[in-house]
Coordinates of C-alpha atoms and ligand atoms in Angstrom, one line a residue:
X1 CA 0.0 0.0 0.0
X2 CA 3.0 2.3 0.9
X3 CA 4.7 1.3 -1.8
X4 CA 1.9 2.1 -4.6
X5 CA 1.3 5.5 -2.8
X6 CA 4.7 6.4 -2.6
X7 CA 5.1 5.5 -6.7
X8 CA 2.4 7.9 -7.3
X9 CA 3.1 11.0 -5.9
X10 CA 6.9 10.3 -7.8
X11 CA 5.0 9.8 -10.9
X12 CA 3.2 13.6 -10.2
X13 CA 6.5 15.2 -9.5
X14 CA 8.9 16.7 -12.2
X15 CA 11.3 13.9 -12.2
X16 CA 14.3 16.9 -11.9
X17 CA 12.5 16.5 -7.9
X18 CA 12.8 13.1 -7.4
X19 CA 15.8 11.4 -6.6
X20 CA 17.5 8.1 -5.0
X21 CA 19.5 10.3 -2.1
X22 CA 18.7 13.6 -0.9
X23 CA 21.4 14.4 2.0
X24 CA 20.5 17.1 4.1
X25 CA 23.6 19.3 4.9
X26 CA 26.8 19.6 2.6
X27 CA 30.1 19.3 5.4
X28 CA 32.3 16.2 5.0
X29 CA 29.6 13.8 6.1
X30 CA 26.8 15.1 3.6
X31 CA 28.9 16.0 0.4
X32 CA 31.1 12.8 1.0
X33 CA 27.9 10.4 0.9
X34 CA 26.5 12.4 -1.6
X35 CA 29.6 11.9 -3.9
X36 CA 29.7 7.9 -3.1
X37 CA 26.3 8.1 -3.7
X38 CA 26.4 9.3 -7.3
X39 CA 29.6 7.1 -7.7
X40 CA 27.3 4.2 -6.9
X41 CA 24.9 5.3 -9.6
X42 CA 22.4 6.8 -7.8
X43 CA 20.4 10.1 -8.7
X44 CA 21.4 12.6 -5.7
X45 CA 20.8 15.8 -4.5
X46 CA 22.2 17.4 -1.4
X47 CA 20.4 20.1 0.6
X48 CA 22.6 23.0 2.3
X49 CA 21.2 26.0 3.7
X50 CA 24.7 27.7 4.1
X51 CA 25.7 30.0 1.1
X52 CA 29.1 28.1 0.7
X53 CA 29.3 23.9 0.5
X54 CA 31.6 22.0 3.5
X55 CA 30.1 22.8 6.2
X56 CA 31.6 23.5 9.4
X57 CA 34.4 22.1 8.6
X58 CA 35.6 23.9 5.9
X59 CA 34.1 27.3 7.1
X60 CA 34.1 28.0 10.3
X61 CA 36.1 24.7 11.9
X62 CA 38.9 22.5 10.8
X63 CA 40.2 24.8 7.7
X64 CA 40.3 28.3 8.8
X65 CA 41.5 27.0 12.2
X66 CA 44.2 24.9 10.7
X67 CA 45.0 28.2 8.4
X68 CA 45.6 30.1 11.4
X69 CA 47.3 28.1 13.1
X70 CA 49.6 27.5 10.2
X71 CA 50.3 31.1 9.8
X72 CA 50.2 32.1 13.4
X73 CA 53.4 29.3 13.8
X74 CA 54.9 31.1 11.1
X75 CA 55.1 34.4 12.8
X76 CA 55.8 33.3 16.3
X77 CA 58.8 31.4 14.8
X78 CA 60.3 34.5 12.8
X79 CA 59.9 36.6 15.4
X80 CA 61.1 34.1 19.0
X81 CA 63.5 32.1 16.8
X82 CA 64.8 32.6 14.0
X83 CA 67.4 34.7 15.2
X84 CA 68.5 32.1 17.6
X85 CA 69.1 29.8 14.9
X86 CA 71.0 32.1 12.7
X87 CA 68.7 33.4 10.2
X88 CA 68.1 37.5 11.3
X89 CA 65.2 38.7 10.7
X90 CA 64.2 42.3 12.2
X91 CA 61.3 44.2 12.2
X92 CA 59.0 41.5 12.1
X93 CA 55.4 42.9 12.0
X94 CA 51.8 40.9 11.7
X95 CA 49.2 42.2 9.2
X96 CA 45.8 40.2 10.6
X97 CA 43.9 41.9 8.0
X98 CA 46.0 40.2 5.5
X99 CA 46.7 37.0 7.7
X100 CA 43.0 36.7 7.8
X101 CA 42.4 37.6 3.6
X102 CA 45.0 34.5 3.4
X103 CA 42.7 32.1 5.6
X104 CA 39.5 33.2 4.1
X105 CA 40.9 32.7 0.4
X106 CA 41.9 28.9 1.6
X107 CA 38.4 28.5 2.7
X108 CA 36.7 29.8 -0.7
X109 CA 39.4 27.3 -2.8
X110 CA 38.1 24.8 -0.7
X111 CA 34.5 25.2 -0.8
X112 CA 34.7 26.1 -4.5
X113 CA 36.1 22.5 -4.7
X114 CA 33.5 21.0 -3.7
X115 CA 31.5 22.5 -5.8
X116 CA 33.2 21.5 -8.7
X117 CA 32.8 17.6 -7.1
X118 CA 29.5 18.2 -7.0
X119 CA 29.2 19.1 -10.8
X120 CA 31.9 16.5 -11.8
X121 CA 29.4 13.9 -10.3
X122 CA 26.0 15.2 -11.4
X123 CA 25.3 16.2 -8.0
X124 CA 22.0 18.4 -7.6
X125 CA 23.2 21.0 -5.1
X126 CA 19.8 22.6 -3.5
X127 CA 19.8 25.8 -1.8
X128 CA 18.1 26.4 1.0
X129 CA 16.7 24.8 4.9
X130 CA 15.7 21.3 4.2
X131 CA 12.9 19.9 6.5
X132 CA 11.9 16.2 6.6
X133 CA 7.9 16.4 5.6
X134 CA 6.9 13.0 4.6
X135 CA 8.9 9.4 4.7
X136 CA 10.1 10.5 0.7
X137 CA 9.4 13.9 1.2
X138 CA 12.0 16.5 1.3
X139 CA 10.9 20.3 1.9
X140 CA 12.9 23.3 0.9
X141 CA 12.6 26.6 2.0
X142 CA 14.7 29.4 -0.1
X143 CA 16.6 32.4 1.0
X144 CA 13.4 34.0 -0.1
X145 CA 11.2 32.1 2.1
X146 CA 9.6 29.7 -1.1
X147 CA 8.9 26.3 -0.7
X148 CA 10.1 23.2 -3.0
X149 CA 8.8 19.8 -2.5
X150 CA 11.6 17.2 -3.9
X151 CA 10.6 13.1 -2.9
X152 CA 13.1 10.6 -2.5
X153 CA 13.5 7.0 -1.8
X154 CA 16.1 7.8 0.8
X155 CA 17.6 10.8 3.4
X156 CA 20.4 11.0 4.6
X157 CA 20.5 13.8 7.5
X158 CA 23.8 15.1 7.8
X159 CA 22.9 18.6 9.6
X160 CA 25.9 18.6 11.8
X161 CA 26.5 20.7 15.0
X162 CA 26.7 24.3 16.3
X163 CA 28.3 25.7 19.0
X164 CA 27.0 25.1 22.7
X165 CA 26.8 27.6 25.2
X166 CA 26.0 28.1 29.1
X167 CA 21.9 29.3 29.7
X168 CA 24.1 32.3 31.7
X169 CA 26.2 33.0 28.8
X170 CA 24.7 34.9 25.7
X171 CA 27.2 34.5 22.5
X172 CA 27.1 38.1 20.7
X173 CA 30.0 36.9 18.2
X174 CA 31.5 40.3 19.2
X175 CA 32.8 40.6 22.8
X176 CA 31.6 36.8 23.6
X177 CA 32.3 35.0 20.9
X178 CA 32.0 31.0 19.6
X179 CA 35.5 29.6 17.3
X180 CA 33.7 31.1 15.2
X181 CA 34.0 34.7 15.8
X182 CA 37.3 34.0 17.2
X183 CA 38.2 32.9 13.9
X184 CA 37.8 36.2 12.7
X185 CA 38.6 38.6 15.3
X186 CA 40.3 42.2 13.4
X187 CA 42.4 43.3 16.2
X188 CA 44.7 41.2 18.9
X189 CA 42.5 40.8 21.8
X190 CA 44.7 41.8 24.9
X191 CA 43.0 39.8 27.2
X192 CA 41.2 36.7 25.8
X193 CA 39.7 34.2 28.3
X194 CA 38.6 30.8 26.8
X195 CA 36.5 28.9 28.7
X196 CA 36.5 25.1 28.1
X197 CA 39.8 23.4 27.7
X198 CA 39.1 20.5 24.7
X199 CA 40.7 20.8 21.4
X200 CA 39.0 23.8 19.9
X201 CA 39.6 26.3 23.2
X202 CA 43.1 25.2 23.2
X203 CA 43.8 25.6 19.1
X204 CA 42.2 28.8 19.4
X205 CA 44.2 29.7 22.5
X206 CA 47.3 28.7 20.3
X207 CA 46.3 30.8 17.7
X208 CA 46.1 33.9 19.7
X209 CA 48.6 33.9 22.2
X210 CA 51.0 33.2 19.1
X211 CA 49.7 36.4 17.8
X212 CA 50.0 38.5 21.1
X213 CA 46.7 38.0 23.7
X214 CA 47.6 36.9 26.9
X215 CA 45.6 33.6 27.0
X216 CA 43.9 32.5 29.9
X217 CA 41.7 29.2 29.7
X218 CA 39.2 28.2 32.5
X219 CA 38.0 24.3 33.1
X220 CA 35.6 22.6 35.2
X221 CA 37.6 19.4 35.6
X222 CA 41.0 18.9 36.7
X223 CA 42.7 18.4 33.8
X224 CA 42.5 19.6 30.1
X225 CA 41.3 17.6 27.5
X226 CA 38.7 14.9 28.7
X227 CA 38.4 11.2 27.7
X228 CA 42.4 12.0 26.5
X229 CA 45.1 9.8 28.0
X230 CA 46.1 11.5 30.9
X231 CA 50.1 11.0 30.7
X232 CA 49.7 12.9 26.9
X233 CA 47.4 15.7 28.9
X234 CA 49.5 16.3 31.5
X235 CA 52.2 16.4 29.3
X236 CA 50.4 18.8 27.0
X237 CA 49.7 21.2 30.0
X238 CA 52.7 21.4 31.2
X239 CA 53.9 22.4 27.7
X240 CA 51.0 24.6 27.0
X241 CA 52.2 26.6 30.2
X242 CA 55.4 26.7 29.6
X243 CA 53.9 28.7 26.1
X244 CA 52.7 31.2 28.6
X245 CA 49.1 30.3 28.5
X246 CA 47.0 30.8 31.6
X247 CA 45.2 27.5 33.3
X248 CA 42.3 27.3 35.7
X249 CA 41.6 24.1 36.2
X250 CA 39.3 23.0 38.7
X251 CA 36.9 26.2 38.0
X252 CA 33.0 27.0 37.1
X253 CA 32.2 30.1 35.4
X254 CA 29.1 31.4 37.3
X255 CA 28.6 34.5 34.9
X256 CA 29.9 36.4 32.1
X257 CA 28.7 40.1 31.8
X258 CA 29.1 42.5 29.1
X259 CA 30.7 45.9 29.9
X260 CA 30.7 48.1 27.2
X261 CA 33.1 46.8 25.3
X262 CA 34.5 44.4 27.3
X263 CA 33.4 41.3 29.5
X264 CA 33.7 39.8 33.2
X265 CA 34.0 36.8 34.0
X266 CA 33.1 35.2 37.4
X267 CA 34.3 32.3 38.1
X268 CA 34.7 29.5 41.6
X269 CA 37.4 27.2 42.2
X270 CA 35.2 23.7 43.0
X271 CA 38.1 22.7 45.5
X272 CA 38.8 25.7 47.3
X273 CA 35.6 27.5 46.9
X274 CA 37.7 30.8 46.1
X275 CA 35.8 33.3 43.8
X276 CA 38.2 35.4 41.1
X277 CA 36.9 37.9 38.4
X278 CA 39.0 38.4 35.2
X279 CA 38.2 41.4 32.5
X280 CA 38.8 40.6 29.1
X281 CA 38.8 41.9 25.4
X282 CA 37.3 38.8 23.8
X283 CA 35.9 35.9 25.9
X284 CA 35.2 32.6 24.2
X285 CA 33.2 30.0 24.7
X286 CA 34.4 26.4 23.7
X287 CA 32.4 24.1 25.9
X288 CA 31.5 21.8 23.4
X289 CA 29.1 21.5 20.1
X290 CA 25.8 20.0 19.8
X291 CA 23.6 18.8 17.1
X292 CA 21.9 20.7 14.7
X293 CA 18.8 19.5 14.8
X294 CA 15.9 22.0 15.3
X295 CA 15.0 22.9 11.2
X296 CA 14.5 19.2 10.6
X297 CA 11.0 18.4 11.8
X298 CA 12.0 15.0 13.7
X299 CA 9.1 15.7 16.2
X300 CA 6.5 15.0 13.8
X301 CA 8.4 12.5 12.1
X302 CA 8.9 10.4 15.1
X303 CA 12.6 10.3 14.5
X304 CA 14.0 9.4 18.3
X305 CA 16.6 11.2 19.6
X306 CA 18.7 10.8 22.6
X307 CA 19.3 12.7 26.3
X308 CA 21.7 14.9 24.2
X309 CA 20.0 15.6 21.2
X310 CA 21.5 13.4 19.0
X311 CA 19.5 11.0 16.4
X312 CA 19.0 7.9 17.2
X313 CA 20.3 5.1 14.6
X314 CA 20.8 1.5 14.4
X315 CA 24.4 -0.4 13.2
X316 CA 23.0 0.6 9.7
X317 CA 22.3 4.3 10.4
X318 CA 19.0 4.0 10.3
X319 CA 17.4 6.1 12.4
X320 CA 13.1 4.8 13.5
X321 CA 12.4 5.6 10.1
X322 CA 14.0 2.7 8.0
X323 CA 14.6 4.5 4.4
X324 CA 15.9 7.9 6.8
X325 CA 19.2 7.7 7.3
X326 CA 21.8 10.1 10.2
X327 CA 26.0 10.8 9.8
X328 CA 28.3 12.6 11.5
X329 CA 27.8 15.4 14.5
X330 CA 24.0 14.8 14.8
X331 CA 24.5 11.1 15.6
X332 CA 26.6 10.1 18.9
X333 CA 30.5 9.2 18.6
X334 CA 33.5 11.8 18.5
X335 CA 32.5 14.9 16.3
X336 CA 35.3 14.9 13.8
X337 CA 35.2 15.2 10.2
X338 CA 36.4 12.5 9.5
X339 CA 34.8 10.5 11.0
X340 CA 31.7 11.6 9.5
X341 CA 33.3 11.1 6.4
X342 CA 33.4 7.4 6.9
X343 CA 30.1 7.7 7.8
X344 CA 29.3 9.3 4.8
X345 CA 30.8 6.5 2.6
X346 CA 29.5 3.6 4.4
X347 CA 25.3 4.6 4.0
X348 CA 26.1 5.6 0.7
X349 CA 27.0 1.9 -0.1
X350 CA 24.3 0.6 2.5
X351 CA 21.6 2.3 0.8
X352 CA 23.3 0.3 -2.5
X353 CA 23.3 -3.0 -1.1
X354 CA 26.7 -3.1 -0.1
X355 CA 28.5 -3.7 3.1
X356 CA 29.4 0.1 4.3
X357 CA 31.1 -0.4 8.0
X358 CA 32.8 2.2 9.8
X359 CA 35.7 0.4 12.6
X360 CA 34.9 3.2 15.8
X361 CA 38.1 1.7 17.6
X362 CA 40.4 3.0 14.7
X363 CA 39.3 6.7 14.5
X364 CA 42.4 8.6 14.9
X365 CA 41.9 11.8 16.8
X366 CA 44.2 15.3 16.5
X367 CA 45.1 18.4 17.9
X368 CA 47.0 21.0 15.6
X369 CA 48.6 22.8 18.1
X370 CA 52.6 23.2 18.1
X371 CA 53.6 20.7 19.7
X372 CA 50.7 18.5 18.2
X373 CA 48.7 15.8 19.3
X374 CA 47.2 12.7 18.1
X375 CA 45.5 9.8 19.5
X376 CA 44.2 6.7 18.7
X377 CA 42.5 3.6 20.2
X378 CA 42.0 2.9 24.0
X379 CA 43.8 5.0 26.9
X380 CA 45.9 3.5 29.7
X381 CA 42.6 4.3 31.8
X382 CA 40.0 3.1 29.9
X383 CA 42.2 -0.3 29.7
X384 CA 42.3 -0.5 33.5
X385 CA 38.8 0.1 33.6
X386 CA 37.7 -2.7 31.6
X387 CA 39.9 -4.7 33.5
X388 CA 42.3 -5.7 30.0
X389 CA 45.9 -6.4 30.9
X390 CA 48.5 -4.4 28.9
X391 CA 52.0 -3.2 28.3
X392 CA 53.6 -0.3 27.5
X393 CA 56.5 1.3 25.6
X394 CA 57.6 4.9 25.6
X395 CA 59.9 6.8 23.6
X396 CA 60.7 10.9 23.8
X397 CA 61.2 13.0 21.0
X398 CA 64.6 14.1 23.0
X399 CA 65.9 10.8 21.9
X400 CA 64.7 11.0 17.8
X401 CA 67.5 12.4 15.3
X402 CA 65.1 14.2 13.1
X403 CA 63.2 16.0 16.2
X404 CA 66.6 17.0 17.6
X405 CA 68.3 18.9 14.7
X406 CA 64.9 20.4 14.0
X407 CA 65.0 21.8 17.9
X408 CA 61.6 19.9 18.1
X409 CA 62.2 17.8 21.3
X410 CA 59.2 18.0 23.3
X411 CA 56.9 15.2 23.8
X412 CA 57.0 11.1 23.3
X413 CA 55.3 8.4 21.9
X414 CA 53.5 5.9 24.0
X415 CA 51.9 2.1 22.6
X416 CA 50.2 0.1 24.7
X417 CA 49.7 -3.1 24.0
X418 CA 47.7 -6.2 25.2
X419 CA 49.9 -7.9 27.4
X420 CA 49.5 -11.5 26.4
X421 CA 48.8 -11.1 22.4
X422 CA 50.8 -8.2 21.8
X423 CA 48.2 -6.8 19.4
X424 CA 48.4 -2.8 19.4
X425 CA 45.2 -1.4 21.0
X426 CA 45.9 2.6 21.6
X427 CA 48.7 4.9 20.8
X428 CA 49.2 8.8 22.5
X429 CA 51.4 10.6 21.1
X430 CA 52.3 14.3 21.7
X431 CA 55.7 15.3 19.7
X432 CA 56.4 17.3 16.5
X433 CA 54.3 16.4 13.4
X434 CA 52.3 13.4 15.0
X435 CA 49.3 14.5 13.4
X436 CA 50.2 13.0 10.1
X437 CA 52.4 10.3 11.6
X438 CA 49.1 8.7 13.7
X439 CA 48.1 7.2 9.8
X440 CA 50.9 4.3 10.0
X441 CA 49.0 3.3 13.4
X442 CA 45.8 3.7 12.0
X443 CA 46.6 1.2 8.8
X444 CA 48.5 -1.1 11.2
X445 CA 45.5 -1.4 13.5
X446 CA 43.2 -2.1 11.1
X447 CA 45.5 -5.0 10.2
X448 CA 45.5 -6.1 13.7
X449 CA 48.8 -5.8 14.2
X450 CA 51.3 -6.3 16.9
X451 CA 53.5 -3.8 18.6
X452 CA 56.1 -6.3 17.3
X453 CA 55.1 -6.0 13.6
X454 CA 55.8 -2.0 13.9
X455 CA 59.3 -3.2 15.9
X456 CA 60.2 -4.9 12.5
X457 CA 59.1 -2.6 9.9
X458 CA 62.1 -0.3 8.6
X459 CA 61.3 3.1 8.8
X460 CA 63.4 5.7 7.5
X461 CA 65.6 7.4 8.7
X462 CA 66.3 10.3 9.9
X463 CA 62.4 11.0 10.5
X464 CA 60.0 11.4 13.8
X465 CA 58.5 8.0 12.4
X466 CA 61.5 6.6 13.8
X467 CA 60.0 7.5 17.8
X468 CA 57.1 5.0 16.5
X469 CA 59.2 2.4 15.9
X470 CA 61.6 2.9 19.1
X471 CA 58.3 3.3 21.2
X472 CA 57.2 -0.2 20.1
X473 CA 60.7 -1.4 21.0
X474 CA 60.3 -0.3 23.9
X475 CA 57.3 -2.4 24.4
X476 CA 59.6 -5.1 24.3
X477 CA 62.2 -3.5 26.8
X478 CA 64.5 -3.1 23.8
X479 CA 64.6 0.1 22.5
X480 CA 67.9 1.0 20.6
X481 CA 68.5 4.6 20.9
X482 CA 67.1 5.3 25.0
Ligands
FAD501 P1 28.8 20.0 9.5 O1 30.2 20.1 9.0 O2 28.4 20.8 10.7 O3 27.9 20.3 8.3 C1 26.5 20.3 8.4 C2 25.9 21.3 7.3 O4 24.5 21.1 7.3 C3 26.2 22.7 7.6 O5 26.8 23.3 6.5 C4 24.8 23.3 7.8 O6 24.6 24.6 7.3 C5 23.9 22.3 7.1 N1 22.5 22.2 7.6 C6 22.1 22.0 8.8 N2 20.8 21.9 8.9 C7 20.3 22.0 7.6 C8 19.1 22.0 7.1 N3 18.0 21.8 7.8 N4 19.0 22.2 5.7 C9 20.1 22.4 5.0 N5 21.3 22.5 5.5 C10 21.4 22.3 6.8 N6 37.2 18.1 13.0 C11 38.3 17.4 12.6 O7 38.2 16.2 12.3 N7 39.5 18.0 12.6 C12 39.7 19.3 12.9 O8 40.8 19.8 12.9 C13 38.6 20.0 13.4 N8 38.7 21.3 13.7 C14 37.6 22.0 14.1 C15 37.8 23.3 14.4 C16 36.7 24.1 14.8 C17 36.9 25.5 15.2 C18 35.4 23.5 14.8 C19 34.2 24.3 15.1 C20 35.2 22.2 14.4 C21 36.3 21.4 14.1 N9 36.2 20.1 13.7 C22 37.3 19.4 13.4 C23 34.9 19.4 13.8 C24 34.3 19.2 12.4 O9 34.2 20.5 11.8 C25 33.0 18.5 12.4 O10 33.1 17.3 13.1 C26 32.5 18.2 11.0 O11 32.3 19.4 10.3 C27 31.1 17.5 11.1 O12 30.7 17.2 9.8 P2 29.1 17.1 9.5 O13 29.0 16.8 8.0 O14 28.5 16.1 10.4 O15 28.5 18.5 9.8

């Protein structure tokens, strides 16, 4: 009965409306299932109400952040050391204005790339805030406020996340700001207080203490960077301090207040009870993200959701409606690109037929700050939690040729490995290009391999992958150069 009722109403439409996929949302969980999709021969459209394709990602979150931080490096390194290493450089001056033309011209590359995917692949790019109104029924609302009514035999909803906030705390994206305004400031805040220690409050703190603020980050626990392996986060404080930024850990903001053009910030240590108020230029908030879910009519879809907003799916990604399908932030898991990418690509070749699978114990995780930080598989605590017996081998970047002529030498590399089988089941590492080193652990994970296997692979030399291969030595007891 469905069936014939659905084939109808696609007989009525222009077929230009009906498709196979529509995805709702274009950042690297939408576009990347809509381009598998289309690869898989299926007629697809994607749905984006932003006036530029990506989505977070490459507009306001990993590519202008990554931009900045490139660029930010840049400068702090002419002007703190190149002289100390022989190449004199005076009168070293910032231009943000232009810094930030150089970021935003990235972005529009980027953005106009996928674009050009979408093109190459016969992708129907539709403008405008998509809404779930039937089981095949996609509405579209334009800039201008008209309606279009597309049908399809499947959704993907890839609607992603926005910034959270505090009910105390109202985000003008001016004086209190989300990374997104902070990605875009157009003069050196002075004072900049960040409040929420994970990745993006301590990128951005990067960013701008590199550039001149005097930093100052603020977080409710006792540590920075929660669920992380807490020999890498110590580590990563300590070296974060000794950059100059400010830490207070252990502390609740109770309010933020605009003053003029400024803002105060109350805040209470949890342990000692003592109140403090700090003034600042620019305060951020970087407390976390959560779904974007409100433009999608679930309610009246009866599409569940979680206690945190998040759609509900099965081990397909199906969420209560079987032919409705959820990737990336709006779904539960670690909000990373690409991990929604993989997402992305394995509903594409469900909704085909195939076998799409996404392994959640192999999703590398990294932080792009200097020195940078990358993770991967279970932590030392998690392991003692769940009661699984493991080894572990270290090795510093103090010990690694390449690190040391470079005058990279903080940080180490740490594998843990099961103590009976050997088989690798998390790395930390926190050292000097890590981020792009954590994808010889990620392939040899997915092979199941042993910390042995990555003792008896040559790796070149002289590079940082060499700390890998001395850290899984060391698993062993027998590392050469330590
Ligand atoms: P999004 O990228 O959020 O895309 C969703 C899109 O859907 C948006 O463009 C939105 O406009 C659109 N949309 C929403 N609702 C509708 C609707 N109803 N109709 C039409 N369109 C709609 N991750 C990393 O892996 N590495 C990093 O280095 C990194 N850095 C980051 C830095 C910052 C500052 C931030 C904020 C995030 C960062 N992230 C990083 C996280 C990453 O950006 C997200 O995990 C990723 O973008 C999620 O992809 P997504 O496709 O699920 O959603």
């Amino acid at each position: 009965m469905f069936r014939r009722t659905t084939q109808a109403v696609f007989r009525s439409l222009k077929m230009s409306k009906v498709f196979d996929v529509i995805v709702i949302g274009a950042g690297p969980g939408g576009y990347v299932c809509a381009i598998r999709s289309a690869q898989l021969g299926m007629k697809t459209a994607c749905v984006e109400s932003r006036k530029t394709l990506g989505g977070t990602c490459l507009n306001v979150g990993c590519i202008p952040s990554k931009s900045l931080l490139n660029l930010s490096e840049y400068y702090y390194k002419a002007q703190k050391e190149f002289n100390s290493l022989g190449i004199e450089a005076e009168n070293i001056k910032l231009n943000l204005s232009k810094m930030m033309k150089n970021k935003n011209k990235s972005v529009l590359a980027l953005t106009r790339g996928v674009e050009y995917l979408f093109k190459k692949n016969k992708i129907t790019h539709i403008k405008g805030v998509g809404s779930i109104t039937s089981q095949n029924e996609v509405t579209v609302t334009e800039q201008s406020g008209k309606k279009n009514i597309y049908q399809a035999k499947n959704i993907v909803i890839s609607s992603g996340s926005n910034p959270a906030s505090l009910p105390e705390i109202k985000i003008d994206e001016n004086v209190i700001v989300s990374s997104t305004g902070a990605l875009s400031f157009d003069s050196i805040p002075k004072e900049l207080v960040i409040i929420g220690g994970g990745y993006i409050g301590l990128e951005m703190g990067s960013i701008w203490k590199r550039l001149g603020s005097n930093v100052t980050v603020i977080e409710f626990l006792d540590h920075i960077i929660p669920g992380m392996d807490h020999d890498i986060s110590k580590e990563f404080l300590k070296i974060l301090k000794k950059q100059g930024i400010n830490f207070k850990l252990n502390s609740k903001v109770t309010s933020v207040n605009k003053v003029k053009e400024q803002a105060v910030v109350d805040l209470t240590n949890s342990k000692t009870s003592e109140r403090e108020r700090i003034q600042a230029d620019k305060v951020l908030v970087a407390i976390g993200r959560k779904p974007n879910i409100d433009l999608l009519n679930l309610k009246k879809m009866n599409i569940k959701i979680d206690h945190q907003d998040r759609i509900q799916i099965d081990k397909k990604f199906q969420t209560s409606k079987k032919n409705i399908f959820a990737i990336g932030d709006v779904i539960a898991g670690p909000m990373l690109a690409h991990k929604a990418e993989e997402e992305g690509i394995a509903v594409a070749e469900i909704i085909a037929g195939q076998a799409g699978h996404v392994n959640y114990d192999v999703i590398p995780g990294v932080i792009y700050t200097s020195p940078e930080v990358a993770t991967i598989g279970k932590t030392e605590e998690q392991l003692k939690k769940e009661n699984i017996k493991f080894k572990i081998g270290k090795f510093p970047f103090l010990a690694n040729s390449r690190a040391k002529v470079n005058n990279e030498t903080e940080g180490f590399v740490k594998i843990i490995a099961d103590e009976k089988t050997d088989k690798i089941l998390g790395v930390h590492m926190i050292g000097p290009h890590v981020g792009n080193m954590i994808a010889e652990i990620a392939i040899a994970m997915e092979f199941g391999a042993s910390s042995e296997d990555i003792a008896r692979t040559c790796h070149a030399h002289p590079t940082h992958t060499e700390a890998i291969k001395e850290a899984a030595l060391a698993v062993d007891k027998r590392p050469i150069h330590f």
